[in-house]
Short mmCIF file of C-alpha atoms in Angstrom, two decimals:
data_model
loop_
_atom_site.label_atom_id
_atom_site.label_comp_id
_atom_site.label_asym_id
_atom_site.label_seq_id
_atom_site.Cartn_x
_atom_site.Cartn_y
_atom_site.Cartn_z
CA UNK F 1 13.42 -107.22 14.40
CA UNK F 2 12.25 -104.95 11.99
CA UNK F 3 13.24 -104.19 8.42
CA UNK F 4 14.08 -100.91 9.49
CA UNK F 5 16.36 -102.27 12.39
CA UNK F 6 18.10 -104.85 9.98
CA UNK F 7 18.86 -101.25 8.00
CA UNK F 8 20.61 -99.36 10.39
CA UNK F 9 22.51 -102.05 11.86
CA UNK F 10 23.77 -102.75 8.63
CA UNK F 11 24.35 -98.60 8.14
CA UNK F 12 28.46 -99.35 8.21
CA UNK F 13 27.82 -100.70 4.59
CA UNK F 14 25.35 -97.79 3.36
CA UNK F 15 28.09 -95.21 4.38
CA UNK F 16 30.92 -96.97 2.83
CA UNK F 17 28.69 -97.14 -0.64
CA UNK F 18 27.70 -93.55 -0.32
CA UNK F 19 30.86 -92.37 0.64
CA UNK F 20 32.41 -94.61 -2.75
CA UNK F 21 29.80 -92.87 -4.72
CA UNK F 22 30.91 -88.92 -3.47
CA UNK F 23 34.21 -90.17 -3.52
CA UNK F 24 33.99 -91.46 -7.76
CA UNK F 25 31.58 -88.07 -8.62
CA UNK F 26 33.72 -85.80 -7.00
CA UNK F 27 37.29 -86.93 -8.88
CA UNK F 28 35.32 -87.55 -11.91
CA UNK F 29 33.43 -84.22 -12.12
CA UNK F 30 36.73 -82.54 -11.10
CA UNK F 31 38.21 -84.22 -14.19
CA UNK F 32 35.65 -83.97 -16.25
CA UNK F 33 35.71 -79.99 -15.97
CA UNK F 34 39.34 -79.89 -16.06
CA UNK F 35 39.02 -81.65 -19.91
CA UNK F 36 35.78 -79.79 -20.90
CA UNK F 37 37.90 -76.09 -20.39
CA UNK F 38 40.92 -77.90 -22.30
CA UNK F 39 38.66 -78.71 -24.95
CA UNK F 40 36.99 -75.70 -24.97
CA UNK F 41 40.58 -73.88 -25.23
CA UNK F 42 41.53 -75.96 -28.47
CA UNK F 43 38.30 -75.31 -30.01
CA UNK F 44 39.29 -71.05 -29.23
CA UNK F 45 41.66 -71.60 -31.75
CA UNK F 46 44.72 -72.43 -30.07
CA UNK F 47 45.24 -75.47 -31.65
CA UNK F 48 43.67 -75.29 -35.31
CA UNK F 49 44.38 -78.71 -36.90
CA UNK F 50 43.17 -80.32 -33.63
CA UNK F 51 39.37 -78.47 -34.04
CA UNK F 52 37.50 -80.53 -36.50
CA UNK F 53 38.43 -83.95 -34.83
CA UNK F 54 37.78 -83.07 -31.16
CA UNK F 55 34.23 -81.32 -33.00
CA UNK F 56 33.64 -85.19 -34.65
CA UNK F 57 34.77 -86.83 -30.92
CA UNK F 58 32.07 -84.83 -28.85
CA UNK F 59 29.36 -85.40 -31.36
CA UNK F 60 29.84 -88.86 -30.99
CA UNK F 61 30.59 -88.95 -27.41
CA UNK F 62 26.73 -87.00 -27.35
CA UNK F 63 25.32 -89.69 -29.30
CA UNK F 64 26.56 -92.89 -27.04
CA UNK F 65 25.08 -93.91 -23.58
CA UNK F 66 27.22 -93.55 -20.72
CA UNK F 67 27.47 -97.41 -20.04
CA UNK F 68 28.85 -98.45 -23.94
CA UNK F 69 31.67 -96.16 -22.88
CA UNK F 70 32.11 -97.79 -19.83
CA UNK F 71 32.25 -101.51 -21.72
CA UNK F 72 34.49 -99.96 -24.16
CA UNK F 73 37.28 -99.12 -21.45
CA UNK F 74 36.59 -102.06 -19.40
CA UNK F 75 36.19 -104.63 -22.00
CA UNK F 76 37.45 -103.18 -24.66
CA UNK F 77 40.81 -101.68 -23.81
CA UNK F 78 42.30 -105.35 -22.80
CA UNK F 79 42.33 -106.07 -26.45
CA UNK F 80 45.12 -103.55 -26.93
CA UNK F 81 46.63 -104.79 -23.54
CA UNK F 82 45.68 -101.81 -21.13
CA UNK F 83 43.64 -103.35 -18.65
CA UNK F 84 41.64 -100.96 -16.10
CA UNK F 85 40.22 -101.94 -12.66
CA UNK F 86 36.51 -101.37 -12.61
CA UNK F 87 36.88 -98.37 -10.26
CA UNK F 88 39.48 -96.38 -12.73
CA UNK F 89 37.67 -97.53 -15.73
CA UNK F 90 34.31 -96.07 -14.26
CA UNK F 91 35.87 -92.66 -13.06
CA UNK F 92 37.48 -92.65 -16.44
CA UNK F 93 34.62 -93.01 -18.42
CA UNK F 94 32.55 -90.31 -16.41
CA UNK F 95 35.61 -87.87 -16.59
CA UNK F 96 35.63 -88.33 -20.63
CA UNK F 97 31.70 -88.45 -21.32
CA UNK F 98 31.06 -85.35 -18.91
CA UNK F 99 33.82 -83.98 -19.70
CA UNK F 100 32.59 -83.58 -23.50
CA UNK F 101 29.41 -82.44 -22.43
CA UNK F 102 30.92 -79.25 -20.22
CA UNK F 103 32.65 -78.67 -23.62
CA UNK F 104 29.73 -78.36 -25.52
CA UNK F 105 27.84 -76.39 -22.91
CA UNK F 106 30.78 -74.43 -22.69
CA UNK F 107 30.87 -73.76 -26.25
CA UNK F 108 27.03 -72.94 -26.30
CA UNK F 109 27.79 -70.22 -24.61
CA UNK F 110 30.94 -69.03 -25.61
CA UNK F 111 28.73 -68.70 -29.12
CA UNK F 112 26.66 -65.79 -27.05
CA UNK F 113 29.55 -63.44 -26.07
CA UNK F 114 30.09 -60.47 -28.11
CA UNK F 115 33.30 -60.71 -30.07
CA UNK F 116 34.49 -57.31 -29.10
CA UNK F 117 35.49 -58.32 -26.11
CA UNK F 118 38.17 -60.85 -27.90
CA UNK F 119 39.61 -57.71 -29.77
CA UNK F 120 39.67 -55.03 -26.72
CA UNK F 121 41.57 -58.09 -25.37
CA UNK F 122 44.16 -58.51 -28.40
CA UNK F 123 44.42 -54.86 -28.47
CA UNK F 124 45.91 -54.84 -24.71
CA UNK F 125 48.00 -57.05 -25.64
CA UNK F 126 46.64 -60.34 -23.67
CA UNK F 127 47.85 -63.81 -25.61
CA UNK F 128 45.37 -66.84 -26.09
CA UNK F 129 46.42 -68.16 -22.87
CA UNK F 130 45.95 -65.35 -20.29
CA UNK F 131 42.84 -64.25 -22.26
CA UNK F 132 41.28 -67.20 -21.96
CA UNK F 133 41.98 -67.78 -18.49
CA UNK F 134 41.43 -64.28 -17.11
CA UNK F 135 38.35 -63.38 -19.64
CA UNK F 136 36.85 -66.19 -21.29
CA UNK F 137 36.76 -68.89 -18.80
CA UNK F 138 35.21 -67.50 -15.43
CA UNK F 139 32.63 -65.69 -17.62
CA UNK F 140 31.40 -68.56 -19.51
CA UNK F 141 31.61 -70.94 -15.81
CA UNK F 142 29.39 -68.13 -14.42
CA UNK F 143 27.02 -67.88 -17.13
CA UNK F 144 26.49 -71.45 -17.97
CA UNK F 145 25.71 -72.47 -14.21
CA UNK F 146 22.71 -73.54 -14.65
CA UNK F 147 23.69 -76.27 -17.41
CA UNK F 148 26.49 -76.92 -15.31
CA UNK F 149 23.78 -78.25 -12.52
CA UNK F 150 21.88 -80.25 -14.72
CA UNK F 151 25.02 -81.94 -15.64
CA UNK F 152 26.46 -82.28 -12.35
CA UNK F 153 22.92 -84.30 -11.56
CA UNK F 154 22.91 -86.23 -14.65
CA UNK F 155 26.74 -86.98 -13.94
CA UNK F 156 25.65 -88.40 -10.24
CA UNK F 157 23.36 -90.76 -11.88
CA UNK F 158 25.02 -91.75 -14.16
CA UNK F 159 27.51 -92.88 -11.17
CA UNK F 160 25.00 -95.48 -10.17
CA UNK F 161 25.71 -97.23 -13.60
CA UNK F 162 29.00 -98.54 -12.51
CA UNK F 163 27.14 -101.04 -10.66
CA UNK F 164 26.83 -103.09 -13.45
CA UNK F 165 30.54 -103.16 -13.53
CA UNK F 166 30.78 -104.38 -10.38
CA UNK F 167 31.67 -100.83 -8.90
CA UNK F 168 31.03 -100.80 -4.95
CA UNK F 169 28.84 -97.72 -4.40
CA UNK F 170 25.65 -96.96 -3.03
CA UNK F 171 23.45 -98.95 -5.63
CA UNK F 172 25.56 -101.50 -5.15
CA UNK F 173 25.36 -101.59 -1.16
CA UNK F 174 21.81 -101.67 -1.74
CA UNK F 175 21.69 -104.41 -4.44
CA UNK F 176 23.59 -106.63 -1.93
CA UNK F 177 21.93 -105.69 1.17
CA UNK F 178 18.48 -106.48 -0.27
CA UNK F 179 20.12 -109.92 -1.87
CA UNK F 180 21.34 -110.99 1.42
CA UNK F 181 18.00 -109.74 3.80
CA UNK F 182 15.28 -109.69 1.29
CA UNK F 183 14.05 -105.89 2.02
CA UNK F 184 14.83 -104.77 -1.77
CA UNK F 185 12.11 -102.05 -0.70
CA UNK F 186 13.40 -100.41 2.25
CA UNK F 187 17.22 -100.70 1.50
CA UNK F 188 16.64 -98.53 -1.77
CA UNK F 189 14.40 -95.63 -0.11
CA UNK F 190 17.33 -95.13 1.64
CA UNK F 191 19.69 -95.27 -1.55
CA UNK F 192 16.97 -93.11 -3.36
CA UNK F 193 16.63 -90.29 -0.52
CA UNK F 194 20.45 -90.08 -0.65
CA UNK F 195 21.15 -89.72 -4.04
CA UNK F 196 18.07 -87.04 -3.58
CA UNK F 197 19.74 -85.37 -0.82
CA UNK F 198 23.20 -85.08 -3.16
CA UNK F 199 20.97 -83.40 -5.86
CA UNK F 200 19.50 -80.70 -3.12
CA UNK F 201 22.70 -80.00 -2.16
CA UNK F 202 24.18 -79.31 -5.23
CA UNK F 203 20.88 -77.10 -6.43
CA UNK F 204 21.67 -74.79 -3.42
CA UNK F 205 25.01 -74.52 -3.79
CA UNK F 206 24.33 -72.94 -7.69
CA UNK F 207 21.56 -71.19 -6.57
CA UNK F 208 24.57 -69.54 -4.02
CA UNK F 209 27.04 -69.32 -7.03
CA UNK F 210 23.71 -67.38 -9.24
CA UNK F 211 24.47 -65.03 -6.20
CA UNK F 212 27.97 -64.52 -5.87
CA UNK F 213 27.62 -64.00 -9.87
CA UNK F 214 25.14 -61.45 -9.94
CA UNK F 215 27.31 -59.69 -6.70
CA UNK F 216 30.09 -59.45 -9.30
CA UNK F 217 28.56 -58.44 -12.53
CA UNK F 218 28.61 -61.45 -14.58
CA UNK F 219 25.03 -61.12 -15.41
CA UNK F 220 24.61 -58.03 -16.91
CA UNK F 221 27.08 -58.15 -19.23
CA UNK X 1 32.30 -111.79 -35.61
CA UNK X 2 29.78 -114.20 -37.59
CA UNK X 3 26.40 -114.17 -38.32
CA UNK X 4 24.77 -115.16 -35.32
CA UNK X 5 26.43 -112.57 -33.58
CA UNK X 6 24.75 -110.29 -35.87
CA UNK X 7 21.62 -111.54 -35.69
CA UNK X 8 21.69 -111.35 -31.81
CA UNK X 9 22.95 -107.42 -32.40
CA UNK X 10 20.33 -106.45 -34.13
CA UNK X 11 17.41 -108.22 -31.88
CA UNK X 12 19.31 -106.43 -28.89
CA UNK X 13 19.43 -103.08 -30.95
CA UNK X 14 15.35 -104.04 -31.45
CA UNK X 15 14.90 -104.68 -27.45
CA UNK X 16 16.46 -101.06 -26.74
CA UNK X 17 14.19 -99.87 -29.49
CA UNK X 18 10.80 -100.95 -28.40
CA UNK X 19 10.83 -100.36 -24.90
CA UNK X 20 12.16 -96.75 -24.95
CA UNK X 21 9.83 -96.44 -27.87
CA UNK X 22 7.02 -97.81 -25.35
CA UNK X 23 8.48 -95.70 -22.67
CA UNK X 24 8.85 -92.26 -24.61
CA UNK X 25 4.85 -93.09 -26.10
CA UNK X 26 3.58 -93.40 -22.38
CA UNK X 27 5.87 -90.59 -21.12
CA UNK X 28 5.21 -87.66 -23.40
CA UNK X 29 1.44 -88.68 -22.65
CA UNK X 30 1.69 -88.81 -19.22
CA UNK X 31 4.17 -85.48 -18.98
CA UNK X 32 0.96 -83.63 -20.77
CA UNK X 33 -1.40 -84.63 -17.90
CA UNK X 34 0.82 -84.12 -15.01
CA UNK X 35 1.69 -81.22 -16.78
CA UNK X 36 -2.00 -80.16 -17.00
CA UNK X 37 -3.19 -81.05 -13.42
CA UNK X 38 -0.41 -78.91 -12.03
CA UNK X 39 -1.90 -76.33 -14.02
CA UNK X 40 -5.06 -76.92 -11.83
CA UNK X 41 -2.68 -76.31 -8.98
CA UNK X 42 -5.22 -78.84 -6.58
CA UNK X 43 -3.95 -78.39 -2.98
CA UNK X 44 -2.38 -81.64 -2.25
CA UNK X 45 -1.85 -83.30 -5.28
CA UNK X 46 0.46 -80.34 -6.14
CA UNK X 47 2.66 -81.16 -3.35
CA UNK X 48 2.44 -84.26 -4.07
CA UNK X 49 3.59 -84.08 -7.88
CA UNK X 50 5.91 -81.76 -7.23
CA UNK X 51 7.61 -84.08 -4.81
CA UNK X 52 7.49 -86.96 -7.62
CA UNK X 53 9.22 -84.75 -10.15
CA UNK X 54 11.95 -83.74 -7.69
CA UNK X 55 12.42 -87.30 -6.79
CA UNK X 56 12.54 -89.05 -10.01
CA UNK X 57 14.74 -86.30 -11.64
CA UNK X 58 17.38 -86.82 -8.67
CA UNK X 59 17.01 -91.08 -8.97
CA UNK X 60 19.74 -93.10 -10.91
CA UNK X 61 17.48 -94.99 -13.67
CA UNK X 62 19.72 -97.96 -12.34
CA UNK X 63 18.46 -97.61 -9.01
CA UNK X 64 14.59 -97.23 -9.95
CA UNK X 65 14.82 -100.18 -11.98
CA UNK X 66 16.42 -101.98 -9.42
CA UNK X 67 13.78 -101.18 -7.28
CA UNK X 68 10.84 -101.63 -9.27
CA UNK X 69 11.45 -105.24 -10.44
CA UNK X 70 13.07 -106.21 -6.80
CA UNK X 71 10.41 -104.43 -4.52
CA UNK X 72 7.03 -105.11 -6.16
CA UNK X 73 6.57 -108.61 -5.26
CA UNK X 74 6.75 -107.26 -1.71
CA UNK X 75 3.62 -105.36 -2.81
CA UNK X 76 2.15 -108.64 -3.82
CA UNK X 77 2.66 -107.39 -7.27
CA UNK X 78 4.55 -110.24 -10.26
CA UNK X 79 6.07 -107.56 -12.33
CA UNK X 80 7.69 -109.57 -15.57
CA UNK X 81 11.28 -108.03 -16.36
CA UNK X 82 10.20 -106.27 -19.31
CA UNK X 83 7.28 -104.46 -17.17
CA UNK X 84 9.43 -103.68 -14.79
CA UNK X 85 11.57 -102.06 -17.06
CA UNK X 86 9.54 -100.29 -18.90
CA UNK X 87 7.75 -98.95 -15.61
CA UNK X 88 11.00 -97.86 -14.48
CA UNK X 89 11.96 -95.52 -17.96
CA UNK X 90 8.45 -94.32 -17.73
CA UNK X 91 8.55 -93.36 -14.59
CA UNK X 92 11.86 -91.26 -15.17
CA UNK X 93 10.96 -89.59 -18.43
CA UNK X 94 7.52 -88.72 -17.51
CA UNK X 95 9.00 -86.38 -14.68
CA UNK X 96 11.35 -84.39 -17.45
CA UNK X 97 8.53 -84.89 -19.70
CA UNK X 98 6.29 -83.07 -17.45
CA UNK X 99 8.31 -79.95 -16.84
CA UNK X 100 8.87 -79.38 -20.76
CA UNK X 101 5.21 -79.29 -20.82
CA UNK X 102 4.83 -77.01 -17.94
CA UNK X 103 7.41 -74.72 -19.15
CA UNK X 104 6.15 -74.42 -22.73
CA UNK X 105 2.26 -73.48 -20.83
CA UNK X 106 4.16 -70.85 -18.63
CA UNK X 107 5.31 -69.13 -21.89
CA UNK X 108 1.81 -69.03 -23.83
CA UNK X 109 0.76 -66.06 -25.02
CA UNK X 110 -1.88 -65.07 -22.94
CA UNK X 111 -3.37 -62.44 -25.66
CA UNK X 112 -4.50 -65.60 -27.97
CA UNK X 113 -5.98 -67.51 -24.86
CA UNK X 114 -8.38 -64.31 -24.04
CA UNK X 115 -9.02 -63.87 -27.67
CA UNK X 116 -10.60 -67.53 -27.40
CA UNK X 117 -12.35 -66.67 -24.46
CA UNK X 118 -13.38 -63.33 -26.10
CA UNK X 119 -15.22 -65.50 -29.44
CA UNK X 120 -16.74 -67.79 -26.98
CA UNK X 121 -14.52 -70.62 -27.07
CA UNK X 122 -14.68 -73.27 -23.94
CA UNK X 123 -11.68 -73.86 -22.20
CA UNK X 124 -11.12 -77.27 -23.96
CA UNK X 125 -11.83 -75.98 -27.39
CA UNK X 126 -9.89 -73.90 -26.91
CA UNK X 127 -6.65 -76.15 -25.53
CA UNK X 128 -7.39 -78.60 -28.50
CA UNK X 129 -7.55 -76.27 -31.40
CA UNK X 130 -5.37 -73.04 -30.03
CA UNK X 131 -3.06 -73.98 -27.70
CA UNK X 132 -2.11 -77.72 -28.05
CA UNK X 133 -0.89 -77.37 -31.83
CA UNK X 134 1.30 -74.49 -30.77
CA UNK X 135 2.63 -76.18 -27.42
CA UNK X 136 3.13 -79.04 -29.75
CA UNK X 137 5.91 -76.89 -31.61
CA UNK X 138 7.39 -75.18 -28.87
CA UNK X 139 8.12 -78.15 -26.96
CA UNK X 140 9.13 -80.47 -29.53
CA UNK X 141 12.81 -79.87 -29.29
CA UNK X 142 12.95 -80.41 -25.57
CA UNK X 143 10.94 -83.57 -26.05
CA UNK X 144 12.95 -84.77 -28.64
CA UNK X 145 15.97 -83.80 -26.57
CA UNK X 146 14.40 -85.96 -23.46
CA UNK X 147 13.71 -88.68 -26.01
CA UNK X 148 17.18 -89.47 -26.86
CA UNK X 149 18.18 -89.14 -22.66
CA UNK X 150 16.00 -91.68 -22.37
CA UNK X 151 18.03 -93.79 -24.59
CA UNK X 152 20.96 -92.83 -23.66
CA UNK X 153 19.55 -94.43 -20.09
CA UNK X 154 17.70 -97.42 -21.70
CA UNK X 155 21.49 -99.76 -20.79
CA UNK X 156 19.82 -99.39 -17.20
CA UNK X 157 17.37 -102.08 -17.83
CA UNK X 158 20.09 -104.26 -18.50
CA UNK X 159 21.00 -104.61 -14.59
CA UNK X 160 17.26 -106.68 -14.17
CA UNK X 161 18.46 -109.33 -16.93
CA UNK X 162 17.14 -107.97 -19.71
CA UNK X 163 19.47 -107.84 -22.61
CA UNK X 164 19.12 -105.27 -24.51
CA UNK X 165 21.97 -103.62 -26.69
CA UNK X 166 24.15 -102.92 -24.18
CA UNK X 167 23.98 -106.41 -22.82
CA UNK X 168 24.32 -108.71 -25.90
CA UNK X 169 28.15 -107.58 -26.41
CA UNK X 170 28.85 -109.54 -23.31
CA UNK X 171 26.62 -112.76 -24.64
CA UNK X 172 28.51 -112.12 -27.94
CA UNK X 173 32.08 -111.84 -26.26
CA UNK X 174 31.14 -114.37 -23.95
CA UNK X 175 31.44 -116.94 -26.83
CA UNK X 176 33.75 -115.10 -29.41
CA UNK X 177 36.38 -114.12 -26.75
CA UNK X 178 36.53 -110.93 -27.89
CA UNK X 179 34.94 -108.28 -26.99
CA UNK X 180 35.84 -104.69 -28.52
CA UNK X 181 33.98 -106.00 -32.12
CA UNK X 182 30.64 -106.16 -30.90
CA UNK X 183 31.22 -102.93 -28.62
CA UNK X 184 32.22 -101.09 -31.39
CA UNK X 185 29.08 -102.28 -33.21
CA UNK X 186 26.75 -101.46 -30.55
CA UNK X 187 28.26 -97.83 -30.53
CA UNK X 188 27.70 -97.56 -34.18
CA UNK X 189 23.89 -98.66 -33.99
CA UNK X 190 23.06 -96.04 -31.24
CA UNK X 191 24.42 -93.12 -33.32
CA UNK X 192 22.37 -94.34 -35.56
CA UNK X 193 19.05 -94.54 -33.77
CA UNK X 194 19.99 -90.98 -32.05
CA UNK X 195 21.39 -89.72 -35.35
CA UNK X 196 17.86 -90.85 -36.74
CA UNK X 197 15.62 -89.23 -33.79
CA UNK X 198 17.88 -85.60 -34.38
CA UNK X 199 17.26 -86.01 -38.03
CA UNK X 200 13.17 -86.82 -37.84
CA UNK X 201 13.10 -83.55 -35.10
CA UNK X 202 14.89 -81.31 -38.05
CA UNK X 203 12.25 -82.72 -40.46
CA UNK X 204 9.39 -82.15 -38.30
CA UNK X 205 10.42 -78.63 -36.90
CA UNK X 206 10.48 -78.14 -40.77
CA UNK X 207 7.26 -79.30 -41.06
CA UNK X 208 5.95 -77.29 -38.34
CA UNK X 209 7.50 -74.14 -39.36
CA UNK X 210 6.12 -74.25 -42.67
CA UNK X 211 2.46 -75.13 -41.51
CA UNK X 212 2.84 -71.86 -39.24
CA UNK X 213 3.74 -69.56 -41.95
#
């Protein structure tokens, strides 16, 4: 039997590891983006004495490797008696470091829009809230897609850390395929051409968005 | 947290440190050549690099290390753990590395580069003494940028045994029962080294910007 053949009867355990690894990206990303446009809407100014911390939390966050935050809520939170599972404790830590990143790409480009646009807004009468909703946040989503990408592919990568945590996703199929078989080399082509496929995939689909955006008018603003 | 735990800190914080500084040395090298036989555009080996950069952008740096150090005695190949690890961040940064490269060629001025051809230059006199010191500027802050990815990835190596400064808070906790001290310690040395690598790239865009006034 060849290595090959030891591969694909063994596929049951590839699927459940890449499915585990969409599975943990998707409600991670999700999250993450759901915190990066709360930030972002505290750093508008709708919560002043809340700025210049969150500023000192995502510089730091920008500064620390995705796996120290990982120890930290996995080894470190038992010390003040919240203890995580390995699976929330990854998909936590993604959501958090990701989600500062979005903020700060967010922010990047907030800095680029003309602030006219903030005072034709006032003057019709639109609150922080609905402007920022309505005006603000699909513009800057549009506009920063491309950074959004990159991040998106960085954030799937960085889902292959939780292995070390004892997370059960693809890496980890892999790792304990090749343990239990010896074919370290075949078992992670496959792992590597997924992961590769993922990143295609989600390349395309902003390519499509860069579309749909310049169908609309966000570009030539 | 007593001394020894210290002690073993700080030669994890120096693990981290030399083998990214290893990888990023190798990498930035290596980036410029890829980066200049693309330029060639050679049939095949285009493809081919092309198809490397795609691929090690898209690959976990858990997974290529993983691979490296389990897969290469299948090659008939001993890789040591600290090889293997630096093989793998090489491999990774060299791919980023080489696109920086690329893009800052794409944007030269193409007015200077006939003006050397116009006073006679040769193509590599005129790379080493024209273009190189300028691409050297332009790209610095992406490099820089890549630089501190790639230690913001280094933990990776930690999954082949190597224990870096990622790894040494579980040795530490391991004895002291307790881990968040020596977490919190490791967090506070990698600001620092990042904090440091942001604060040498102000210096030397300084630096730079003064030498091209």
């Amino acid at each position: 039997m060849s290595n090959w053949e030891i591969l694909w009867l063994e596929r049951d355990q590839f699927i459940a590891g890449f499915i585990s690894t969409l599975e943990i990206f998707g409600l991670s990303i999700s999250a993450a983006f759901v915190i990066g446009c709360g930030m972002l809407y505290i750093l508008e100014g709708a919560r002043p004495r809340l700025e210049v911390p969150l500023r000192i939390f995502v510089d730091s966050m920008r500064m620390l490797p995705f796996l120290i935050l990982v120890y930290l809520l996995y080894y470190g939170l038992p010390s003040f008696g919240i203890r995580l599972n390995a699976w929330w404790a990854g998909v936590g830590a993604l959501a958090v470091y990701h989600g500062c990143y979005f903020a700060e790409i967010f922010r990047g480009v907030r800095q680029t829009f003309p602030p006219g646009q903030v005072e034709a807004a006032r003057a019709y009468g639109f609150n922080t809230g609905k402007m920022f909703l309505r005006l603000i946040l699909p513009q800057i989503i549009m506009r920063s897609r491309p950074l959004i990408g990159n991040q998106l592919i960085y954030a799937l990568k960085d889902t292959a850390f939780l292995v070390i945590i004892t997370v059960r996703e693809l890496t980890a199929a892999a790792n304990s395929l090749s343990g239990t078989y010896f074919i370290p080399t075949e078992a992670f082509i496959v792992v590597i051409g997924c992961y590769w496929l993922v990143s295609m995939i989600m390349e395309i689909i902003i390519k499509q968005c860069g579309r749909f955006s310049a169908k609309r008018g966000f570009d030539n603003v | 947290m007593n001394a020894s735990a210290w002690s073993m800190l700080l030669e994890g914080a120096w693990v981290t440190l030399w083998i990214s500084g290893v990888s990023i040395a190798i990498g930035v090298v290596a980036g410029l050549l890829l980066a200049l036989v693309r330029l060639a555009r050679i049939p095949i080996i285009d493809q081919i690099l092309v198809l490397y950069i795609s691929l090690a952008r898209a690959t976990p740096l858990v997974t290529l290390t993983l691979f490296i150090f389990l897969s290469a005695p299948n090659f008939g190949i001993q890789l040591d753990r600290n090889l293997a690890g630096i093989l793998a961040l090489t491999i990774n940064t060299t791919a980023f590395n080489a696109e920086i490269w690329r893009s800052a060629f794409g944007n030269f001025s193409r007015e200077q580069r006939e003006a050397a051809m116009s006073m006679g230059m040769t193509p590599w006199v005129t790379f080493r003494r024209i273009m190189f010191p300028q691409l050297m500027i332009t790209s610095l802050p992406g490099l820089v940028n890549e630089m501190s990815f790639l230690i913001k990835g280094s933990p990776a190596i930690a999954v082949i045994g190597i224990v870096d400064l990622t790894r040494v808070t579980n040795r530490i906790s391991a004895v002291t029962y307790e881990p968040l001290p020596p977490i919190l310690v490791a967090c506070a040395l990698y600001m620092a080294i990042i904090g440091c690598l942001v604060w040498l790239q102000r210096i030397a865009e300084h630096r730079a910007n003064r030498l091209a006034e």
